[in-house]
Coordinates of C-alpha atoms in Angstrom, one line a residue:
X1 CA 162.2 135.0 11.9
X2 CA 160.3 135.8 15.0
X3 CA 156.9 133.9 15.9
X4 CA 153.5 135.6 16.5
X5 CA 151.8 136.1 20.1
X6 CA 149.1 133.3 20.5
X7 CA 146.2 134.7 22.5
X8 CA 146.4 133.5 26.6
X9 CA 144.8 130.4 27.3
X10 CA 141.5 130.5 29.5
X11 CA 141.5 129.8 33.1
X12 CA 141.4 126.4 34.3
X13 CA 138.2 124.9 35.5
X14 CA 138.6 124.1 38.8
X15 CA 139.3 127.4 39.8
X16 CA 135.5 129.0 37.7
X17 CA 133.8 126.1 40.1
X18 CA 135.6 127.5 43.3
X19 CA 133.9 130.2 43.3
X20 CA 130.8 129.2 42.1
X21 CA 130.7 127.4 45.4
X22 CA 131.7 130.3 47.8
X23 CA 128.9 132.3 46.3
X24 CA 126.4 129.5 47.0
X25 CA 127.7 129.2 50.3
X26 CA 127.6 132.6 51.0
X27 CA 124.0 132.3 50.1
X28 CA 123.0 129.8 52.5
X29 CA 124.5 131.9 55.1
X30 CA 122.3 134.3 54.6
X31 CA 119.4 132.1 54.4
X32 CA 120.4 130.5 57.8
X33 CA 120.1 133.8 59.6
X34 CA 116.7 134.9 58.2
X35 CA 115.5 131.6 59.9
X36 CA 117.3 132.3 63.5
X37 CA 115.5 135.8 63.1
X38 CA 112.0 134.2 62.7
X39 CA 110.2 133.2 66.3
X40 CA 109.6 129.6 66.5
X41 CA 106.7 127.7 68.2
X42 CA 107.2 127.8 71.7
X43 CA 107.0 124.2 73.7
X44 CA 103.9 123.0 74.7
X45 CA 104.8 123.3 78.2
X46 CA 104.7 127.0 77.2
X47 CA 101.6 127.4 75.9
X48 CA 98.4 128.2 77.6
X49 CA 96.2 125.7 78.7
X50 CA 92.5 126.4 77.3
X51 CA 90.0 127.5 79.5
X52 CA 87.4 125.3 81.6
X53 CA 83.9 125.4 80.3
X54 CA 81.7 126.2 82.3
X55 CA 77.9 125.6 82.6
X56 CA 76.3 128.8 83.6
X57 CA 74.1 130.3 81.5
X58 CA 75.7 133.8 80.9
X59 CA 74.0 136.7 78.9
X60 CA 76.3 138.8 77.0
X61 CA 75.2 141.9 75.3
X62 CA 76.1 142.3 71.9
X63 CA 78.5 144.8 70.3
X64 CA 77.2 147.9 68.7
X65 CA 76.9 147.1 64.7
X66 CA 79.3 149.2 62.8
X67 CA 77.8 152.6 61.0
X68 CA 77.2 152.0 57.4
X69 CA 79.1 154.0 54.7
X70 CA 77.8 156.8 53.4
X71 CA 75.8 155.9 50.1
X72 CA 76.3 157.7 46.6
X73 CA 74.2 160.3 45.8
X74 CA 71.9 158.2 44.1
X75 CA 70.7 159.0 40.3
X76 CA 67.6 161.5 40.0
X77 CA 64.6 159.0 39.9
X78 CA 62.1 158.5 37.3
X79 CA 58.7 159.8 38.4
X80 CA 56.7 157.0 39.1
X81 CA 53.1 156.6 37.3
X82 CA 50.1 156.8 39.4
X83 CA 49.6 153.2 41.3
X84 CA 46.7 151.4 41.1
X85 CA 44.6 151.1 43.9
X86 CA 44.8 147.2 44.7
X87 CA 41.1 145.4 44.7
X88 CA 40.4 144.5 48.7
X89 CA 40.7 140.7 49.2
X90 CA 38.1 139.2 51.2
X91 CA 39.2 138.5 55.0
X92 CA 38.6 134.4 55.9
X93 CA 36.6 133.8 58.2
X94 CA 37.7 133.2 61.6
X95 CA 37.0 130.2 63.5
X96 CA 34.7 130.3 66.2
X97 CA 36.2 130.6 70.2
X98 CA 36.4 127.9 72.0
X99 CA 36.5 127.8 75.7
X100 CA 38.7 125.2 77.5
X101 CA 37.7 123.4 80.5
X102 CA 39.5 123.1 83.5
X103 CA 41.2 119.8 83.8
X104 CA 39.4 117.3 86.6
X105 CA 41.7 116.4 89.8
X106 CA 43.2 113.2 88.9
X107 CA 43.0 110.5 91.8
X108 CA 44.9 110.9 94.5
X109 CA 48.2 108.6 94.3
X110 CA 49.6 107.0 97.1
X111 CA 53.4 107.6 96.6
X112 CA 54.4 110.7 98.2
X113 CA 55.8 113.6 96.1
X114 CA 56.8 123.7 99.5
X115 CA 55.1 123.7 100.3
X116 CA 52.5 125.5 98.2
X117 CA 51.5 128.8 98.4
X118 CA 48.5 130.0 99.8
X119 CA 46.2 130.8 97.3
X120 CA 42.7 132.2 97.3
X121 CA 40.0 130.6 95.2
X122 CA 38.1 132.2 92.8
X123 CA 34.7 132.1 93.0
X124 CA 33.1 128.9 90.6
X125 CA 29.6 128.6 89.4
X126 CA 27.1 127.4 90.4
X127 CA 27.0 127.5 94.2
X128 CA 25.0 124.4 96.1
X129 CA 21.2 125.5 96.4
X130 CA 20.6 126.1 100.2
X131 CA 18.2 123.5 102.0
X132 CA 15.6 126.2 102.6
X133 CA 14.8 126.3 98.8
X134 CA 14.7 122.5 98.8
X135 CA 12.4 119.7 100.6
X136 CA 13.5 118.0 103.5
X137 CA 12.9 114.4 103.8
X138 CA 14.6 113.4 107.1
X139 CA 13.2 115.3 110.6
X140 CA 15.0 118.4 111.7
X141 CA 16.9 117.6 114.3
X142 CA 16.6 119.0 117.9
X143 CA 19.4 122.0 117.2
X144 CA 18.9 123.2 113.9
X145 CA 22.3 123.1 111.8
X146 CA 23.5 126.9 111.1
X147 CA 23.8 128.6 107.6
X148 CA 27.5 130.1 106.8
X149 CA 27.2 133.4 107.1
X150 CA 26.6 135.2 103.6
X151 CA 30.0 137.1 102.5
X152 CA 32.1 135.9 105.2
X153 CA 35.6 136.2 104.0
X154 CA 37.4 132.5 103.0
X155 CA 40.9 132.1 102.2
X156 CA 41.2 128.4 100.3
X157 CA 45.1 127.0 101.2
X158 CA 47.2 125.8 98.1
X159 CA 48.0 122.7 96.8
X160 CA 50.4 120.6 99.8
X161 CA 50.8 117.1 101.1
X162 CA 51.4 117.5 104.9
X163 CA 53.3 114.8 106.7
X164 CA 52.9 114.1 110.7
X165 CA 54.7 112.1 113.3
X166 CA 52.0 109.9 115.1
X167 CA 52.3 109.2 118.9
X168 CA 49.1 107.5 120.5
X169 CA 47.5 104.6 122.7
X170 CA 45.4 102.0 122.2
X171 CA 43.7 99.8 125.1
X172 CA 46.9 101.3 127.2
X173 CA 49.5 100.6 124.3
X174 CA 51.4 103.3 123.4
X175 CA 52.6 103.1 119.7
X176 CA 54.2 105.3 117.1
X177 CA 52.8 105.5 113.5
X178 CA 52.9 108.4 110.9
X179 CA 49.7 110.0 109.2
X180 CA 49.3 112.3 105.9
X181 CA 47.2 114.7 104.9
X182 CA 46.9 115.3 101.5
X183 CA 44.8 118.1 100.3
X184 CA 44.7 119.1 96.4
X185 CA 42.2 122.0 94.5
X186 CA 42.2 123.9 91.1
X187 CA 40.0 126.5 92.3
X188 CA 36.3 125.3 91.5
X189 CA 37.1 121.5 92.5
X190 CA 39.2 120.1 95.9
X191 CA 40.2 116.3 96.9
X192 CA 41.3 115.5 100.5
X193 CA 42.9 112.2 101.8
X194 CA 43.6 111.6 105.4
X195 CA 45.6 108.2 106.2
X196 CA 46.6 106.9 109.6
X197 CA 48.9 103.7 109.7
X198 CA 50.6 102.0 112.6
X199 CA 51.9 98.3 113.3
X200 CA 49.5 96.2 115.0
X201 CA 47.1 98.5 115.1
X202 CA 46.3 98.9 111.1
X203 CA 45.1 101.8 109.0
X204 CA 42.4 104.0 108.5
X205 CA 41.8 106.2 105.5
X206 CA 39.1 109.2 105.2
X207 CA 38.4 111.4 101.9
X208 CA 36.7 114.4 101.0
X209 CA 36.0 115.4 97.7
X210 CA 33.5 118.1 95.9
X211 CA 33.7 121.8 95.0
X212 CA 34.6 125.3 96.0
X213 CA 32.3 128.0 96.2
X214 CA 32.0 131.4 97.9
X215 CA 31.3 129.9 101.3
X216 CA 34.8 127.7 101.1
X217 CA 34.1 123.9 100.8
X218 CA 31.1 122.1 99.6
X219 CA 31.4 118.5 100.0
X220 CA 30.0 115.5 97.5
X221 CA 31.0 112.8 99.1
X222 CA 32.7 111.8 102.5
X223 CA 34.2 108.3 103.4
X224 CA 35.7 106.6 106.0
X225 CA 37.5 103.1 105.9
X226 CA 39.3 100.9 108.3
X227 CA 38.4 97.1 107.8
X228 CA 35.1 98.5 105.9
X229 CA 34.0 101.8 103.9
X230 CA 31.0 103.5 105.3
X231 CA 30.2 106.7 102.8
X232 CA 28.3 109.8 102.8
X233 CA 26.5 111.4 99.8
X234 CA 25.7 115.3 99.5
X235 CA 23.1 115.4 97.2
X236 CA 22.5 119.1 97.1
X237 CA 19.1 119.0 94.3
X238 CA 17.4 117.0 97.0
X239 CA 18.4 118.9 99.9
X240 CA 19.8 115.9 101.9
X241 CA 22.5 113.6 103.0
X242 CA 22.5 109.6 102.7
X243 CA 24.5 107.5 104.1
X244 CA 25.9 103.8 103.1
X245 CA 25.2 102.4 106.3
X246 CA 21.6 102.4 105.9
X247 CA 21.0 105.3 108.6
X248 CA 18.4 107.8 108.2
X249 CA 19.3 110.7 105.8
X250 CA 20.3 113.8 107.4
X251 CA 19.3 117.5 106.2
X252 CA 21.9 119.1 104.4
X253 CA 22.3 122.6 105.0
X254 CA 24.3 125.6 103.3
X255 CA 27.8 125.5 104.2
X256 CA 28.0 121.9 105.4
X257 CA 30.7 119.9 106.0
X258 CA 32.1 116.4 107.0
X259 CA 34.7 115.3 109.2
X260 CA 37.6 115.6 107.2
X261 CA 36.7 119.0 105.0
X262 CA 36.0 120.9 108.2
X263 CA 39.7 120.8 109.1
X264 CA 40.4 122.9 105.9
X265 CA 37.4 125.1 105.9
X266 CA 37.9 126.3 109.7
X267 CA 41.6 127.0 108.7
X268 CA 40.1 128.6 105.7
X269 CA 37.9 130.9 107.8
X270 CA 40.6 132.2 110.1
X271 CA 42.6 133.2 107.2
X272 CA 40.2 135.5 105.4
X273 CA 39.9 137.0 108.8
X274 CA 42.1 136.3 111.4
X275 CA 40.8 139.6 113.7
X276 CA 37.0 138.0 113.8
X277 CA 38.1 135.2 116.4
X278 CA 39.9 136.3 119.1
X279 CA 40.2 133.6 122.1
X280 CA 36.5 132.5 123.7
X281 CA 34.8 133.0 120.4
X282 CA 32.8 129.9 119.5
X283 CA 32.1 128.7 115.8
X284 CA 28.9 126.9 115.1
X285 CA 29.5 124.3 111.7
X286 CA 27.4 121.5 110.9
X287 CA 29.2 118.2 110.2
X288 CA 28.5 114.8 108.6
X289 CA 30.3 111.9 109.7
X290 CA 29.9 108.5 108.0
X291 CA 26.9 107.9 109.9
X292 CA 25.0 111.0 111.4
X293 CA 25.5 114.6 110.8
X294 CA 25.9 116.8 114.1
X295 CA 26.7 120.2 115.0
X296 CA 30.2 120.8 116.1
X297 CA 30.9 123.9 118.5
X298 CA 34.4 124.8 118.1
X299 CA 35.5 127.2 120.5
X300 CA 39.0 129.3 120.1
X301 CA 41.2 128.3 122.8
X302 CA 44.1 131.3 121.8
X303 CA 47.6 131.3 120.8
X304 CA 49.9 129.1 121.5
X305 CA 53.9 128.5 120.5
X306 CA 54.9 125.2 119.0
X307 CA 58.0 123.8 117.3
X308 CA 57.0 123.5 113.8
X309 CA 60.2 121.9 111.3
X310 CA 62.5 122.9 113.8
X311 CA 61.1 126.7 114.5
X312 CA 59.2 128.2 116.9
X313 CA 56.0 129.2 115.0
X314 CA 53.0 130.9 116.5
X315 CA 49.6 128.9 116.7
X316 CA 46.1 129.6 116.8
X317 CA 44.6 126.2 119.0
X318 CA 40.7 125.1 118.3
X319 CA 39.0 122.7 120.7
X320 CA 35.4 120.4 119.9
X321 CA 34.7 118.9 122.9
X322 CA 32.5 115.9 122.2
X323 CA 28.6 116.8 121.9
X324 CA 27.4 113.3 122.7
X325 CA 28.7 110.4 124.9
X326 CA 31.0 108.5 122.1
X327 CA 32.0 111.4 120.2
X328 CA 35.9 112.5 119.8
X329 CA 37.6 115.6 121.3
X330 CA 39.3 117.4 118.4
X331 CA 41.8 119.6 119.2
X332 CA 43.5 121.5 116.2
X333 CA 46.6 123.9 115.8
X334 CA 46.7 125.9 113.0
X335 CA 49.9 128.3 111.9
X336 CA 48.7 131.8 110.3
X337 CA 52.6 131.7 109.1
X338 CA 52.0 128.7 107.3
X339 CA 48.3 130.1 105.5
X340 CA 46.8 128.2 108.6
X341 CA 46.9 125.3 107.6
X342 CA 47.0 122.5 111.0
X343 CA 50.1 121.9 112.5
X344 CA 48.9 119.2 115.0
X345 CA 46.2 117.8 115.1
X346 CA 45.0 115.5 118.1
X347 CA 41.7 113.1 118.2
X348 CA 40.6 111.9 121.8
X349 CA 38.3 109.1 122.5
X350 CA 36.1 108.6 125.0
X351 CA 37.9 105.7 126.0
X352 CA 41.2 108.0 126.6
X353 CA 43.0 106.2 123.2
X354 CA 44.4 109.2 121.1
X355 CA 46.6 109.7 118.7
X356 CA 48.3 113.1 118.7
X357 CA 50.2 114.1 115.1
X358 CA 52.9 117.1 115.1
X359 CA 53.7 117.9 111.5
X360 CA 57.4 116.9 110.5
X361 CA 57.5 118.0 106.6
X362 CA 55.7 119.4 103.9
X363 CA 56.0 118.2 100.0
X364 CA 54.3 119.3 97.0
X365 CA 51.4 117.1 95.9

């Protein structure tokens, strides 16, 4: 009796999970090559450093903006109804102008601080009432003291603290020392500080202060102070000059100066024409000193070339000899490339002490 065919078996395990596991690793074969494929990050020996920043200030002009897309035809609009005219609103009222002031000078300061440029005042109000229009209460003296000349050009000097080198003798002793000259205006007011200082032989200070008008400098008061201050007052309304060290009041006449403005108002007068002095011409100016007022006759010597801050800078030199027996020879260098302002300056006694400054620097004031 023969036996049926029993259906075969199914294959062992272990051979299903072979080849489950070449298929996975054939997998990750292909994974593994993808990744080579892909660039990596390079070292960071391989990358760019940034870049330095730097400080400038650099403009760069901004790309053009991109053209907008063209826009849908838009729906026919609605006509509008008729606006209504909008009631007018009532305008505030504006506050009334106000007109500023021009800030005083402050005092000058000791401490020092390009030159500045040369700059030509504007005309203030009101000018000084000339001594004709006025009383005079002190005699005329023997010479009477000149007017400025009406419209004469004047070229007022900016803003500068001028520093000198001093070399001088006193009583046969020679010495070195160093002066300033600081001079400061905002167009209708001006403050001027002179300082001389030396070992063993001490200081002395003179200052200038009062207005600007069309005829240059108008002083208000003048001192000079070495162990004591000895003052002069303009007093324009009264037509007059007094003095602190009770000596008679001198008349005060248009265009008057002292002893320290007239340095700065003969400079100012060469600048707004240089071509009115040539050499020989004389220049009459009435000047107060702490004590008296005289006439100075300054004559224009001619040009001269100096060293100036290491250049050699063209001069215009000014001489005073001294009108009385124990007045001081003044002779001044001014430098028409520098808005003739001096350059050296150089004060002679009668005794033959002088000290002779040769500007070494300028400084803003």
């Amino acid at each position: 009796m023969a036996h049926a065919s029993l259906p075969e078996s199914p294959a062992p395990a272990p051979r299903r999970w072979r080849g489950l596991l070449a298929l996975g690793l054939l997998v990750a074969a292909v994974h593994l090559l993808l990744l080579q494929a892909m660039p990596l990050p390079r070292h960071s020996s391989d990358i760019a450093p940034p870049m330095a920043f730097s400080t400038r200030t650099i403009t760069l002009n901004p790309p053009p903006a991109p053209a907008p897309p063209p826009a849908a035809a838009a729906p026919p609009a609605k006509p509008a109804a008729p606006a209504r005219p909008a009631r007018p609103r009532p305008r505030p009222a504006l506050p009334p102008a106000t007109v500023a002031e021009a800030p005083a000078l402050p005092e000058p300061a000791p401490q020092e601080a390009p030159a500045t440029p040369v700059a030509e005042a504007p005309p203030p109000a009101p000018e000084p009432a000339p001594a004709a229009s006025v009383p005079v209460v002190a005699e005329a003296p023997a010479e009477p003291l000149p007017q400025a000349p009406a419209g004469a050009p004047i070229t007022i000097p900016g803003s500068v603290r001028l520093l000198y080198d001093v070399q001088g003798q006193v009583k046969k002793m020679d010495y070195k020392a160093r002066s300033e000259l600081l001079w400061r205006q905002d167009g209708s007011q001006y403050d001027l500080r002179f300082e001389v200082s030396a070992f063993l032989v001490g200081s002395r200070v003179q200052t200038s202060r009062g207005k600007l008008t069309t005829q240059g400098l108008a002083p208000e008061r003048f001192s000079d102070k070495s162990r004591n201050e000895r003052a002069a007052h303009f007093n324009y309304d009264q037509g007059k000059v007094t003095f602190s060290a009770n000596s008679p009041d001198a008349p005060l006449a248009a265009g008057m100066q002292d002893r320290l403005s007239v340095f700065i108002q003969l400079g100012a007068l060469l600048a707004g024409n240089p071509g009115a002095f040539p050499p020989g011409t004389t220049i009459s100016q009435a000047t107060v000193g702490p004590r008296d007022a005289d006439l100075w006759k300054v004559t224009v010597a001619g040009e001269e070339t100096l060293r100036v801050l290491g250049e050699e800078v063209k001069t215009l030199r000014l001489t005073r000899p001294p009108g009385q027996q124990y007045d001081t020879q003044v002779e001044l260098w001014y430098a028409p490339s520098m808005g003739f302002l001096p350059v050296r300056i150089r004060l002679t006694q009668p005794s033959g002490d002088f000290a002779d400054m040769q500007l070494r620097a300028t400084e803003a004031p």
